[in-house]
Amino acid sequence: MKRPILIGITGGTGSGKSTIAREIYNQFGTDCIAMIEQDSYYKDQSHLSMEERVKTNYDHPHAFDNDLLVSHLEELLNGEKIQKPKYDFAIHNRVEETTTVEPREIIIVEGILTLEDPRIRELLDIKIYVDTDADVRIIRRMVRDINERGRTLDSVINQYLSVVKPMHNQFTEPTKRHADIIIPEGGQNKVAIDIIVAKIKQIIEK
């Protein structure tokens, strides 16, 4: 099997990186593309009480089990299937159930700190940073956390100001310098998506 193309997509919370990942995914389909969400690789917290889990800083690099993520990416690149973990934000922990991911021609790894770990960067063939204004990102995060994670408006705002924003400035924003491509306005940038898809097709055809 030819070595898969590994694409890293990163950007701040609510930047539109997941939308871009889905747009690329939809261009190729399940037969030749696999999706790895960095959010699935938050550390197991079974050893902590619920009170301690609630305090987790999900925007800090230490929250991620990058050892497992790197191992899984290497296995996929070697043509082996993996068992991707599942994380439940309601209980702030992994669940026992996993998702089987088969190796594919294209592998997308997407998350807020995809380019932060040098081990992951070294594996990537294409590194993408999605650059979206902070006011747009916070609105998108509010909608997601309230509708999907049962959060209150006050809790979302407090977390954004006390944790998300400073973590973005300290850890996510600096990874922009590692990107091959910087996409403004996230999933709304159809031209950028078309260019990336064309580049992927060019690599595959070589």
mmCIF file of C-alpha atoms in Angstrom, residues 32-175:
data_model
loop_
_atom_site.group_PDB
_atom_site.id
_atom_site.type_symbol
_atom_site.label_atom_id
_atom_site.label_comp_id
_atom_site.label_asym_id
_atom_site.label_seq_id
_atom_site.Cartn_x
_atom_site.Cartn_y
_atom_site.Cartn_z
ATOM 1 C CA CYS A 32 -10.252 6.794 0.377
ATOM 2 C CA ILE A 33 -10.265 9.168 3.364
ATOM 3 C CA ALA A 34 -10.161 8.733 7.147
ATOM 4 C CA MET A 35 -10.868 11.402 9.765
ATOM 5 C CA ILE A 36 -9.039 11.691 13.089
ATOM 6 C CA GLU A 37 -10.328 14.328 15.502
ATOM 7 C CA GLN A 38 -7.822 15.456 18.117
ATOM 8 C CA ASP A 39 -10.782 15.911 20.513
ATOM 9 C CA SER A 40 -11.065 12.121 20.637
ATOM 10 C CA TYR A 41 -7.629 11.969 22.239
ATOM 11 C CA TYR A 42 -8.235 13.840 25.468
ATOM 12 C CA LYS A 43 -6.584 11.918 28.285
ATOM 13 C CA ASP A 44 -8.446 9.258 30.214
ATOM 14 C CA GLN A 45 -9.493 10.746 33.557
ATOM 15 C CA SER A 46 -10.948 7.686 35.277
ATOM 16 C CA HIS A 47 -8.548 8.160 38.180
ATOM 17 C CA LEU A 48 -10.056 11.585 38.971
ATOM 18 C CA SER A 49 -13.296 12.471 40.723
ATOM 19 C CA MET A 50 -16.008 14.294 38.779
ATOM 20 C CA GLU A 51 -15.207 17.430 40.757
ATOM 21 C CA GLU A 52 -11.596 17.250 39.574
ATOM 22 C CA ARG A 53 -12.523 16.384 35.968
ATOM 23 C CA VAL A 54 -14.726 19.463 35.655
ATOM 24 C CA LYS A 55 -11.631 21.606 36.175
ATOM 25 C CA THR A 56 -9.891 20.154 33.105
ATOM 26 C CA ASN A 57 -8.311 22.758 30.831
ATOM 27 C CA TYR A 58 -9.199 21.308 27.431
ATOM 28 C CA ASP A 59 -7.244 24.001 25.595
ATOM 29 C CA HIS A 60 -3.851 23.123 27.076
ATOM 30 C CA PRO A 61 -1.472 20.677 25.334
ATOM 31 C CA HIS A 62 -1.267 18.564 28.510
ATOM 32 C CA ALA A 63 -4.957 17.675 28.151
ATOM 33 C CA PHE A 64 -4.216 15.521 25.099
ATOM 34 C CA ASP A 65 -2.874 11.984 24.966
ATOM 35 C CA ASN A 66 -0.527 12.770 22.097
ATOM 36 C CA ASP A 67 1.506 9.619 22.730
ATOM 37 C CA LEU A 68 -1.530 7.574 21.716
ATOM 38 C CA LEU A 69 -2.395 9.921 18.846
ATOM 39 C CA VAL A 70 1.118 9.742 17.383
ATOM 40 C CA SER A 71 1.102 5.954 17.758
ATOM 41 C CA HIS A 72 -2.245 5.700 15.957
ATOM 42 C CA LEU A 73 -1.138 7.992 13.128
ATOM 43 C CA GLU A 74 2.001 5.912 12.627
ATOM 44 C CA GLU A 75 -0.071 2.727 12.541
ATOM 45 C CA LEU A 76 -2.422 4.190 9.915
ATOM 46 C CA LEU A 77 0.552 5.320 7.839
ATOM 47 C CA ASN A 78 1.859 1.747 8.026
ATOM 48 C CA GLY A 79 -1.430 0.388 6.708
ATOM 49 C CA GLU A 80 -2.801 -0.815 10.047
ATOM 50 C CA LYS A 81 -6.270 -0.130 11.422
ATOM 51 C CA ILE A 82 -6.716 1.553 14.799
ATOM 52 C CA GLN A 83 -9.293 1.789 17.584
ATOM 53 C CA LYS A 84 -9.941 5.522 17.941
ATOM 54 C CA PRO A 85 -11.074 6.485 21.452
ATOM 55 C CA LYS A 86 -14.320 8.297 22.180
ATOM 56 C CA TYR A 87 -14.599 11.166 24.646
ATOM 57 C CA ASP A 88 -17.773 12.192 26.456
ATOM 58 C CA PHE A 89 -17.759 15.847 27.550
ATOM 59 C CA ALA A 90 -20.783 15.259 29.767
ATOM 60 C CA ILE A 91 -18.712 13.031 32.063
ATOM 61 C CA HIS A 92 -15.349 14.637 31.196
ATOM 62 C CA ASN A 93 -13.847 11.281 30.360
ATOM 63 C CA ARG A 94 -13.369 8.612 27.736
ATOM 64 C CA VAL A 95 -15.938 5.891 27.312
ATOM 65 C CA GLU A 96 -15.140 2.215 26.837
ATOM 66 C CA GLU A 97 -16.484 2.152 23.289
ATOM 67 C CA THR A 98 -14.025 2.895 20.470
ATOM 68 C CA THR A 99 -14.320 3.510 16.729
ATOM 69 C CA THR A 100 -12.472 1.333 14.225
ATOM 70 C CA VAL A 101 -10.583 3.425 11.664
ATOM 71 C CA GLU A 102 -9.200 1.666 8.615
ATOM 72 C CA PRO A 103 -6.113 2.983 6.766
ATOM 73 C CA ARG A 104 -6.990 5.108 3.731
ATOM 74 C CA GLU A 105 -5.217 7.009 0.962
ATOM 75 C CA ILE A 106 -5.894 10.279 2.776
ATOM 76 C CA ILE A 107 -5.888 10.805 6.537
ATOM 77 C CA ILE A 108 -7.045 14.083 8.076
ATOM 78 C CA VAL A 109 -6.138 14.941 11.657
ATOM 79 C CA GLU A 110 -8.030 17.982 12.936
ATOM 80 C CA GLY A 111 -7.868 19.910 16.204
ATOM 81 C CA ILE A 112 -6.874 23.093 18.003
ATOM 82 C CA LEU A 113 -3.324 21.886 18.675
ATOM 83 C CA THR A 114 -2.603 19.640 15.698
ATOM 84 C CA LEU A 115 0.559 21.595 14.858
ATOM 85 C CA GLU A 116 1.732 22.113 18.443
ATOM 86 C CA ASP A 117 3.460 18.737 18.910
ATOM 87 C CA PRO A 118 6.616 18.406 16.739
ATOM 88 C CA ARG A 119 6.109 14.635 16.508
ATOM 89 C CA ILE A 120 2.772 15.177 14.760
ATOM 90 C CA ARG A 121 4.146 17.950 12.525
ATOM 91 C CA GLU A 122 6.900 15.660 11.281
ATOM 92 C CA LEU A 123 4.331 13.129 10.102
ATOM 93 C CA LEU A 124 2.188 15.646 8.204
ATOM 94 C CA ASP A 125 2.403 16.116 4.435
ATOM 95 C CA ILE A 126 0.159 19.196 4.376
ATOM 96 C CA LYS A 127 -0.249 21.570 7.344
ATOM 97 C CA ILE A 128 -3.267 23.909 7.309
ATOM 98 C CA TYR A 129 -4.087 26.744 9.724
ATOM 99 C CA VAL A 130 -7.618 28.156 9.648
ATOM 100 C CA ASP A 131 -7.513 31.835 10.621
ATOM 101 C CA THR A 132 -10.845 33.342 11.689
ATOM 102 C CA ASP A 133 -11.620 36.512 13.674
ATOM 103 C CA ALA A 134 -11.987 36.011 17.423
ATOM 104 C CA ASP A 135 -15.492 37.499 17.565
ATOM 105 C CA VAL A 136 -16.739 34.966 15.017
ATOM 106 C CA ARG A 137 -15.058 32.114 16.857
ATOM 107 C CA ILE A 138 -16.550 32.952 20.249
ATOM 108 C CA ILE A 139 -20.074 33.138 18.786
ATOM 109 C CA ARG A 140 -19.641 29.742 17.149
ATOM 110 C CA ARG A 141 -18.317 28.282 20.398
ATOM 111 C CA MET A 142 -21.280 29.647 22.329
ATOM 112 C CA VAL A 143 -23.726 28.015 19.926
ATOM 113 C CA ARG A 144 -21.886 24.688 20.038
ATOM 114 C CA ASP A 145 -21.381 24.489 23.795
ATOM 115 C CA ILE A 146 -24.932 25.563 24.646
ATOM 116 C CA ASN A 147 -26.663 23.361 22.055
ATOM 117 C CA GLU A 148 -24.386 20.316 22.060
ATOM 118 C CA ARG A 149 -22.787 20.256 25.502
ATOM 119 C CA GLY A 150 -25.562 21.642 27.688
ATOM 120 C CA ARG A 151 -23.546 24.636 28.884
ATOM 121 C CA THR A 152 -24.980 27.957 30.090
ATOM 122 C CA LEU A 153 -24.154 31.241 28.383
ATOM 123 C CA ASP A 154 -22.380 32.572 31.477
ATOM 124 C CA SER A 155 -20.218 29.468 31.800
ATOM 125 C CA VAL A 156 -19.188 29.630 28.140
ATOM 126 C CA ILE A 157 -18.228 33.309 28.401
ATOM 127 C CA ASN A 158 -16.336 32.818 31.665
ATOM 128 C CA GLN A 159 -14.429 29.848 30.286
ATOM 129 C CA TYR A 160 -13.600 31.697 27.084
ATOM 130 C CA LEU A 161 -12.186 34.741 28.868
ATOM 131 C CA SER A 162 -10.340 32.854 31.608
ATOM 132 C CA VAL A 163 -9.066 29.825 29.686
ATOM 133 C CA VAL A 164 -9.841 29.578 25.971
ATOM 134 C CA LYS A 165 -8.585 32.981 24.861
ATOM 135 C CA PRO A 166 -5.287 32.937 26.813
ATOM 136 C CA MET A 167 -4.616 29.322 25.773
ATOM 137 C CA HIS A 168 -5.297 30.219 22.137
ATOM 138 C CA ASN A 169 -2.854 33.107 22.304
ATOM 139 C CA GLN A 170 -0.222 31.017 24.064
ATOM 140 C CA PHE A 171 -0.455 27.702 22.228
ATOM 141 C CA THR A 172 -2.671 27.699 19.126
ATOM 142 C CA GLU A 173 -1.940 31.041 17.447
ATOM 143 C CA PRO A 174 1.870 30.520 17.478
ATOM 144 C CA THR A 175 1.495 27.271 15.492
#
